[in-house]
Amino acid sequence: MPELPEVEVVRRGLERWVAGRTVARAEVLHPRAVRRHVPGAEEFAARLAGRTIGSAERRGKYLWLPLDGSDALLAHLGMSGQLLVAEPGSAPERHLRVRLSFADGGPELRFVDQRTFGHVLVAPLTARLPRWVPEPIAHIAADPFEDSFDDEGFAVGLRRRRTEIKRALLDQSLISGVGNIYADEALWRARLHGTRPTAALTRPKIAELLAAVRAVMTEALAEGGTSFDSLYVNVNGESGYFERSLAVYGRRDQPCRRCGAPVVRESFMNRSSYSCPRCQPLPRAVRRVRA
């Protein structure tokens, strides 16, 4: 699933190609793409026609395009969603779900989703100062690149979770935008195993981990994000190339880039976790349980 860097790459593309333009027509080609828009596909299309789009915004893994008025077009890419710009009249993509054409006759915005786990909807904006965010995601925490993100509040909340550190990093009510890939990469940089109890972390170690989260995401953003297949692309259909810079994720049995020990893969919440057994040793309590 696209994480913060991949979604930010898409946001920047939308800002360039879509902001300031007026929607002429919206077409829903698959009802599942607007399943979260409760009034239905026809109402979704009617709500967009004639509306002017503002600056593209993002929180964590969610994107939205503010509309003139008090609502926004909200998008979540899911596992395979793509927001693409395409010339009017060009061949439709195989999994095209929603298409927006514009009054200026320029490039269309298309929502393409092979697995249809993603979705788009029109939702009211609500105040979560200093920002206005779409109501369906008002409960989501700020992401670590927002000015409103509170490092001290994160540290307090993390220690109160009484859980494992990786589970806490994936908790979108604590910190948004971090997914499986960048959690593993940040934990490697901070030399922490994902099963380390949050309550045992010191304030300096939490600060080191948060710095690692920001650093790895900044580097990924500079390289267009991480693309393991053709499903994640930017608005022009181009893949990112941070995969080649990953330290542990997806590198089972390959040498750790820091110490040379073979990277290990473990099952985690129906997914996979990757770590270095030497740089990120299991906590003693976990080792005793597994012995």
mmCIF file of C-alpha atoms in Angstrom:
data_model
loop_
_atom_site.group_PDB
_atom_site.id
_atom_site.type_symbol
_atom_site.label_atom_id
_atom_site.label_comp_id
_atom_site.label_asym_id
_atom_site.label_seq_id
_atom_site.Cartn_x
_atom_site.Cartn_y
_atom_site.Cartn_z
ATOM 1 C CA MET A 1 0.000 0.000 0.000
ATOM 2 C CA PRO A 2 1.361 3.470 -0.838
ATOM 3 C CA GLU A 3 2.696 5.232 2.247
ATOM 4 C CA LEU A 4 3.351 8.904 2.943
ATOM 5 C CA PRO A 5 6.172 9.472 0.410
ATOM 6 C CA GLU A 6 4.275 7.824 -2.451
ATOM 7 C CA VAL A 7 1.099 9.756 -1.648
ATOM 8 C CA GLU A 8 3.050 13.018 -1.378
ATOM 9 C CA VAL A 9 4.523 12.417 -4.840
ATOM 10 C CA VAL A 10 0.967 12.101 -6.185
ATOM 11 C CA ARG A 11 -0.139 15.206 -4.263
ATOM 12 C CA ARG A 12 2.606 17.270 -5.876
ATOM 13 C CA GLY A 13 1.516 16.079 -9.292
ATOM 14 C CA LEU A 14 -2.098 16.987 -8.592
ATOM 15 C CA GLU A 15 -1.036 20.429 -7.406
ATOM 16 C CA ARG A 16 0.698 20.990 -10.720
ATOM 17 C CA TRP A 17 -1.948 19.579 -13.051
ATOM 18 C CA VAL A 18 -5.312 20.019 -11.347
ATOM 19 C CA ALA A 19 -5.276 22.894 -8.822
ATOM 20 C CA GLY A 20 -7.239 25.960 -9.950
ATOM 21 C CA ARG A 21 -9.193 24.122 -12.644
ATOM 22 C CA THR A 22 -12.967 23.768 -12.885
ATOM 23 C CA VAL A 23 -14.601 20.356 -13.273
ATOM 24 C CA ALA A 24 -16.870 20.117 -16.318
ATOM 25 C CA ARG A 25 -18.026 16.548 -15.784
ATOM 26 C CA ALA A 26 -17.413 13.601 -13.479
ATOM 27 C CA GLU A 27 -18.066 10.035 -14.636
ATOM 28 C CA VAL A 28 -18.232 7.007 -12.344
ATOM 29 C CA LEU A 29 -17.371 3.871 -14.288
ATOM 30 C CA HIS A 30 -17.367 1.438 -11.347
ATOM 31 C CA PRO A 31 -19.656 1.973 -8.313
ATOM 32 C CA ARG A 32 -17.189 0.364 -5.902
ATOM 33 C CA ALA A 33 -14.809 3.285 -6.399
ATOM 34 C CA VAL A 34 -17.328 5.613 -4.729
ATOM 35 C CA ARG A 35 -18.709 3.135 -2.191
ATOM 36 C CA ARG A 36 -17.796 5.480 0.693
ATOM 37 C CA HIS A 37 -19.841 8.264 -0.912
ATOM 38 C CA VAL A 38 -23.092 7.219 0.718
ATOM 39 C CA PRO A 39 -25.552 9.165 -1.501
ATOM 40 C CA GLY A 40 -24.296 7.201 -4.509
ATOM 41 C CA ALA A 41 -22.545 7.630 -7.840
ATOM 42 C CA GLU A 42 -25.012 10.064 -9.424
ATOM 43 C CA GLU A 43 -24.880 12.426 -6.471
ATOM 44 C CA PHE A 44 -21.069 12.171 -6.426
ATOM 45 C CA ALA A 45 -20.886 13.279 -10.065
ATOM 46 C CA ALA A 46 -23.420 16.069 -9.515
ATOM 47 C CA ARG A 47 -21.464 17.396 -6.506
ATOM 48 C CA LEU A 48 -18.331 17.807 -8.628
ATOM 49 C CA ALA A 49 -19.730 19.346 -11.814
ATOM 50 C CA GLY A 50 -18.929 23.052 -12.030
ATOM 51 C CA ARG A 51 -16.696 23.051 -8.937
ATOM 52 C CA THR A 52 -13.265 24.686 -8.896
ATOM 53 C CA ILE A 53 -10.426 22.746 -7.271
ATOM 54 C CA GLY A 54 -8.067 24.334 -4.764
ATOM 55 C CA SER A 55 -4.535 23.350 -3.711
ATOM 56 C CA ALA A 56 -3.986 19.620 -3.287
ATOM 57 C CA GLU A 57 -3.520 18.543 0.329
ATOM 58 C CA ARG A 58 -2.480 15.409 2.199
ATOM 59 C CA ARG A 59 -2.496 13.899 5.665
ATOM 60 C CA GLY A 60 -0.679 10.602 6.034
ATOM 61 C CA LYS A 61 -1.905 8.300 3.275
ATOM 62 C CA TYR A 62 -4.967 10.392 2.364
ATOM 63 C CA LEU A 63 -5.212 13.012 -0.389
ATOM 64 C CA TRP A 64 -7.849 15.641 -0.890
ATOM 65 C CA LEU A 65 -8.685 18.381 -3.346
ATOM 66 C CA PRO A 66 -10.569 21.252 -1.664
ATOM 67 C CA LEU A 67 -13.539 22.458 -3.687
ATOM 68 C CA ASP A 68 -14.949 25.978 -3.787
ATOM 69 C CA GLY A 69 -17.337 25.908 -0.863
ATOM 70 C CA SER A 70 -16.854 23.831 2.266
ATOM 71 C CA ASP A 71 -16.131 20.327 1.027
ATOM 72 C CA ALA A 72 -13.418 18.365 -0.772
ATOM 73 C CA LEU A 73 -12.758 15.426 -3.061
ATOM 74 C CA LEU A 74 -11.080 12.881 -0.765
ATOM 75 C CA ALA A 75 -9.050 9.941 -2.090
ATOM 76 C CA HIS A 76 -7.386 6.894 -0.605
ATOM 77 C CA LEU A 77 -5.339 4.833 -3.061
ATOM 78 C CA GLY A 78 -5.689 1.504 -1.238
ATOM 79 C CA MET A 79 -3.480 -1.266 -2.613
ATOM 80 C CA SER A 80 -3.499 -0.375 -6.286
ATOM 81 C CA GLY A 81 -5.201 2.991 -6.802
ATOM 82 C CA GLN A 82 -3.678 5.525 -9.198
ATOM 83 C CA LEU A 83 -4.584 9.152 -9.878
ATOM 84 C CA LEU A 84 -3.417 9.855 -13.420
ATOM 85 C CA VAL A 85 -3.570 12.809 -15.776
ATOM 86 C CA ALA A 86 -4.370 11.945 -19.382
ATOM 87 C CA GLU A 87 -5.253 13.783 -22.551
ATOM 88 C CA PRO A 88 -8.978 13.874 -23.381
ATOM 89 C CA GLY A 89 -9.862 11.241 -25.928
ATOM 90 C CA SER A 90 -6.886 9.039 -25.114
ATOM 91 C CA ALA A 91 -7.568 5.336 -24.653
ATOM 92 C CA PRO A 92 -9.101 4.524 -21.245
ATOM 93 C CA GLU A 93 -7.009 2.465 -18.862
ATOM 94 C CA ARG A 94 -8.177 -1.096 -18.312
ATOM 95 C CA HIS A 95 -9.149 -0.452 -14.708
ATOM 96 C CA LEU A 96 -10.443 3.100 -15.074
ATOM 97 C CA ARG A 97 -13.013 3.743 -12.313
ATOM 98 C CA VAL A 98 -13.651 7.509 -12.221
ATOM 99 C CA ARG A 99 -12.908 10.235 -14.773
ATOM 100 C CA LEU A 100 -12.966 14.008 -14.314
ATOM 101 C CA SER A 101 -12.936 16.293 -17.351
ATOM 102 C CA PHE A 102 -12.323 20.019 -17.048
ATOM 103 C CA ALA A 103 -13.868 23.164 -18.458
ATOM 104 C CA ASP A 104 -10.579 24.288 -20.014
ATOM 105 C CA GLY A 105 -10.466 21.171 -22.218
ATOM 106 C CA GLY A 106 -7.069 20.199 -20.831
ATOM 107 C CA PRO A 107 -5.843 16.915 -19.345
ATOM 108 C CA GLU A 108 -8.364 14.765 -17.489
ATOM 109 C CA LEU A 109 -7.918 13.356 -13.998
ATOM 110 C CA ARG A 110 -8.494 9.594 -13.870
ATOM 111 C CA PHE A 111 -8.814 7.273 -10.898
ATOM 112 C CA VAL A 112 -7.556 3.841 -11.934
ATOM 113 C CA ASP A 113 -7.715 0.928 -9.493
ATOM 114 C CA GLN A 114 -7.093 -2.695 -10.406
ATOM 115 C CA ARG A 115 -8.134 -4.217 -7.086
ATOM 116 C CA THR A 116 -10.774 -1.579 -6.206
ATOM 117 C CA PHE A 117 -9.603 -1.338 -2.572
ATOM 118 C CA GLY A 118 -9.135 2.420 -2.973
ATOM 119 C CA HIS A 119 -11.960 4.936 -3.018
ATOM 120 C CA VAL A 120 -12.935 8.545 -3.675
ATOM 121 C CA LEU A 121 -15.751 10.600 -2.175
ATOM 122 C CA VAL A 122 -16.914 14.165 -1.659
ATOM 123 C CA ALA A 123 -16.876 15.035 2.035
ATOM 124 C CA PRO A 124 -17.362 18.164 4.153
ATOM 125 C CA LEU A 125 -14.326 19.855 5.655
ATOM 126 C CA THR A 126 -14.082 20.225 9.404
ATOM 127 C CA ALA A 127 -11.772 22.329 11.556
ATOM 128 C CA ARG A 128 -8.795 20.524 13.064
ATOM 129 C CA LEU A 129 -6.751 23.638 13.645
ATOM 130 C CA PRO A 130 -4.521 24.834 12.236
ATOM 131 C CA ARG A 131 -6.010 22.969 9.254
ATOM 132 C CA TRP A 132 -9.340 22.058 7.758
ATOM 133 C CA VAL A 133 -9.517 18.351 6.948
ATOM 134 C CA PRO A 134 -12.221 16.128 5.434
ATOM 135 C CA GLU A 135 -14.609 14.900 8.106
ATOM 136 C CA PRO A 136 -14.036 11.134 7.465
ATOM 137 C CA ILE A 137 -10.351 11.470 8.407
ATOM 138 C CA ALA A 138 -10.678 13.948 11.272
ATOM 139 C CA HIS A 139 -9.697 11.209 13.746
ATOM 140 C CA ILE A 140 -6.355 10.550 12.047
ATOM 141 C CA ALA A 141 -3.251 11.932 13.720
ATOM 142 C CA ALA A 142 -1.022 14.515 12.089
ATOM 143 C CA ASP A 143 1.834 13.091 10.066
ATOM 144 C CA PRO A 144 5.470 13.799 11.009
ATOM 145 C CA PHE A 145 5.899 16.446 8.307
ATOM 146 C CA GLU A 146 3.007 18.637 9.430
ATOM 147 C CA ASP A 147 3.804 21.784 11.382
ATOM 148 C CA SER A 148 1.169 20.728 13.918
ATOM 149 C CA PHE A 149 2.888 17.411 14.671
ATOM 150 C CA ASP A 150 3.848 17.420 18.361
ATOM 151 C CA ASP A 151 7.070 15.484 18.975
ATOM 152 C CA GLU A 152 6.624 15.576 22.745
ATOM 153 C CA GLY A 153 2.982 14.518 22.477
ATOM 154 C CA PHE A 154 4.033 11.643 20.241
ATOM 155 C CA ALA A 155 6.596 10.488 22.816
ATOM 156 C CA VAL A 156 4.023 10.573 25.626
ATOM 157 C CA GLY A 157 1.402 8.799 23.530
ATOM 158 C CA LEU A 158 3.884 6.180 22.383
ATOM 159 C CA ARG A 159 4.903 5.206 25.897
ATOM 160 C CA ARG A 160 1.258 5.027 26.982
ATOM 161 C CA ARG A 161 0.353 2.575 24.219
ATOM 162 C CA ARG A 162 1.819 -0.401 26.147
ATOM 163 C CA THR A 163 2.411 -2.295 22.944
ATOM 164 C CA GLU A 164 5.254 -3.184 20.588
ATOM 165 C CA ILE A 165 7.000 -0.335 18.832
ATOM 166 C CA LYS A 166 6.174 -1.425 15.285
ATOM 167 C CA ARG A 167 2.489 -1.797 16.090
ATOM 168 C CA ALA A 168 2.554 1.721 17.527
ATOM 169 C CA LEU A 169 4.208 3.151 14.417
ATOM 170 C CA LEU A 170 1.397 1.711 12.303
ATOM 171 C CA ASP A 171 -1.297 3.197 14.555
ATOM 172 C CA GLN A 172 -2.713 6.035 12.443
ATOM 173 C CA SER A 173 -4.311 7.640 15.497
ATOM 174 C CA LEU A 174 -0.815 8.181 16.938
ATOM 175 C CA ILE A 175 1.177 9.072 13.816
ATOM 176 C CA SER A 176 -0.185 8.938 10.278
ATOM 177 C CA GLY A 177 1.512 8.004 7.045
ATOM 178 C CA VAL A 178 3.874 5.295 8.321
ATOM 179 C CA GLY A 179 3.275 1.863 6.831
ATOM 180 C CA ASN A 180 5.040 -1.471 6.815
ATOM 181 C CA ILE A 181 7.939 -0.505 4.571
ATOM 182 C CA TYR A 182 9.019 2.700 6.273
ATOM 183 C CA ALA A 183 8.383 1.323 9.766
ATOM 184 C CA ASP A 184 10.916 -1.440 9.075
ATOM 185 C CA GLU A 185 13.383 0.982 7.548
ATOM 186 C CA ALA A 186 13.122 3.487 10.412
ATOM 187 C CA LEU A 187 13.467 0.763 13.037
ATOM 188 C CA TRP A 188 16.617 -0.479 11.302
ATOM 189 C CA ARG A 189 18.110 3.000 11.340
ATOM 190 C CA ALA A 190 17.279 3.380 15.039
ATOM 191 C CA ARG A 191 18.614 -0.144 15.812
ATOM 192 C CA LEU A 192 15.294 -1.209 17.330
ATOM 193 C CA HIS A 193 13.509 -4.513 16.879
ATOM 194 C CA GLY A 194 9.820 -4.117 16.121
ATOM 195 C CA THR A 195 8.819 -6.121 19.197
ATOM 196 C CA ARG A 196 10.502 -3.704 21.627
ATOM 197 C CA PRO A 197 7.896 -2.570 24.229
ATOM 198 C CA THR A 198 7.001 1.094 23.825
ATOM 199 C CA ALA A 199 6.984 1.639 27.579
ATOM 200 C CA ALA A 200 10.672 0.692 27.716
ATOM 201 C CA LEU A 201 11.797 3.358 25.261
ATOM 202 C CA THR A 202 13.640 6.393 26.603
ATOM 203 C CA ARG A 203 12.854 9.902 25.380
ATOM 204 C CA PRO A 204 16.202 10.146 23.518
ATOM 205 C CA LYS A 205 15.535 6.816 21.779
ATOM 206 C CA ILE A 206 12.050 7.948 20.746
ATOM 207 C CA ALA A 207 13.549 11.156 19.356
ATOM 208 C CA GLU A 208 16.105 9.075 17.425
ATOM 209 C CA LEU A 209 13.342 6.875 16.003
ATOM 210 C CA LEU A 210 11.214 9.846 14.965
ATOM 211 C CA ALA A 211 14.242 11.395 13.267
ATOM 212 C CA ALA A 212 14.766 8.095 11.433
ATOM 213 C CA VAL A 213 11.123 8.078 10.268
ATOM 214 C CA ARG A 214 11.491 11.569 8.860
ATOM 215 C CA ALA A 215 14.867 10.866 7.286
ATOM 216 C CA VAL A 216 13.907 7.704 5.443
ATOM 217 C CA MET A 217 10.665 9.242 4.163
ATOM 218 C CA THR A 218 12.484 12.369 2.989
ATOM 219 C CA GLU A 219 14.986 10.228 1.084
ATOM 220 C CA ALA A 220 12.188 8.124 -0.417
ATOM 221 C CA LEU A 221 10.326 11.237 -1.520
ATOM 222 C CA ALA A 222 13.437 12.512 -3.293
ATOM 223 C CA GLU A 223 13.514 9.277 -5.311
ATOM 224 C CA GLY A 224 9.823 9.286 -6.185
ATOM 225 C CA GLY A 225 8.796 6.730 -3.538
ATOM 226 C CA THR A 226 9.034 2.943 -3.514
ATOM 227 C CA SER A 227 7.578 0.895 -6.374
ATOM 228 C CA PHE A 228 7.667 -2.910 -6.142
ATOM 229 C CA ASP A 229 5.401 -3.308 -9.163
ATOM 230 C CA SER A 230 3.576 -1.228 -11.748
ATOM 231 C CA LEU A 231 0.670 -0.442 -9.417
ATOM 232 C CA TYR A 232 2.271 2.511 -7.640
ATOM 233 C CA VAL A 233 3.006 5.368 -10.052
ATOM 234 C CA ASN A 234 2.867 9.155 -10.006
ATOM 235 C CA VAL A 235 0.259 11.161 -11.937
ATOM 236 C CA ASN A 236 2.279 10.727 -15.137
ATOM 237 C CA GLY A 237 2.418 6.937 -14.758
ATOM 238 C CA GLU A 238 6.078 6.860 -13.661
ATOM 239 C CA SER A 239 7.395 4.549 -10.924
ATOM 240 C CA GLY A 240 9.586 5.583 -7.996
ATOM 241 C CA TYR A 241 12.993 3.994 -7.460
ATOM 242 C CA PHE A 242 13.649 4.062 -3.693
ATOM 243 C CA GLU A 243 13.346 0.248 -3.673
ATOM 244 C CA ARG A 244 17.023 0.016 -4.603
ATOM 245 C CA SER A 245 17.947 2.019 -1.466
ATOM 246 C CA LEU A 246 15.989 -0.053 1.068
ATOM 247 C CA ALA A 247 18.166 -1.350 3.901
ATOM 248 C CA VAL A 248 16.075 -4.307 5.086
ATOM 249 C CA TYR A 249 12.554 -4.378 3.676
ATOM 250 C CA GLY A 250 12.187 -7.127 1.067
ATOM 251 C CA ARG A 251 15.860 -8.156 1.467
ATOM 252 C CA ARG A 252 15.512 -11.517 3.219
ATOM 253 C CA ASP A 253 18.841 -13.402 3.459
ATOM 254 C CA GLN A 254 20.729 -10.514 1.864
ATOM 255 C CA PRO A 255 23.519 -8.860 3.895
ATOM 256 C CA CYS A 256 22.641 -6.023 6.240
ATOM 257 C CA ARG A 257 23.997 -2.822 4.735
ATOM 258 C CA ARG A 258 25.525 -1.905 8.105
ATOM 259 C CA CYS A 259 27.005 -5.111 9.562
ATOM 260 C CA GLY A 260 26.681 -7.776 6.866
ATOM 261 C CA ALA A 261 24.478 -10.198 8.819
ATOM 262 C CA PRO A 262 21.713 -11.839 6.726
ATOM 263 C CA VAL A 263 18.418 -9.947 6.935
ATOM 264 C CA VAL A 264 15.596 -12.001 8.463
ATOM 265 C CA ARG A 265 11.913 -12.037 7.658
ATOM 266 C CA GLU A 266 9.244 -12.626 10.323
ATOM 267 C CA SER A 267 5.448 -12.836 10.103
ATOM 268 C CA PHE A 268 3.700 -9.748 11.441
ATOM 269 C CA MET A 269 -0.056 -9.014 11.421
ATOM 270 C CA ASN A 270 -0.610 -11.031 8.210
ATOM 271 C CA ARG A 271 2.328 -9.199 6.670
ATOM 272 C CA SER A 272 6.110 -9.413 6.868
ATOM 273 C CA SER A 273 8.695 -7.683 9.013
ATOM 274 C CA TYR A 274 12.338 -7.428 8.006
ATOM 275 C CA SER A 275 15.214 -6.712 10.366
ATOM 276 C CA CYS A 276 18.889 -7.363 11.044
ATOM 277 C CA PRO A 277 19.349 -9.924 13.841
ATOM 278 C CA ARG A 278 22.657 -8.333 14.855
ATOM 279 C CA CYS A 279 21.818 -4.618 14.658
ATOM 280 C CA GLN A 280 18.245 -5.113 15.951
ATOM 281 C CA PRO A 281 18.377 -7.890 18.553
ATOM 282 C CA LEU A 282 15.170 -9.298 19.999
ATOM 283 C CA PRO A 283 14.273 -7.924 23.444
ATOM 284 C CA ARG A 284 15.203 -10.354 26.256
ATOM 285 C CA ALA A 285 11.563 -11.019 27.189
ATOM 286 C CA VAL A 286 10.746 -11.966 23.601
ATOM 287 C CA ARG A 287 13.788 -14.223 23.373
ATOM 288 C CA ARG A 288 12.674 -16.083 26.518
ATOM 289 C CA VAL A 289 9.174 -16.630 25.138
ATOM 290 C CA ARG A 290 10.523 -17.906 21.810
ATOM 291 C CA ALA A 291 13.166 -20.158 23.389
#
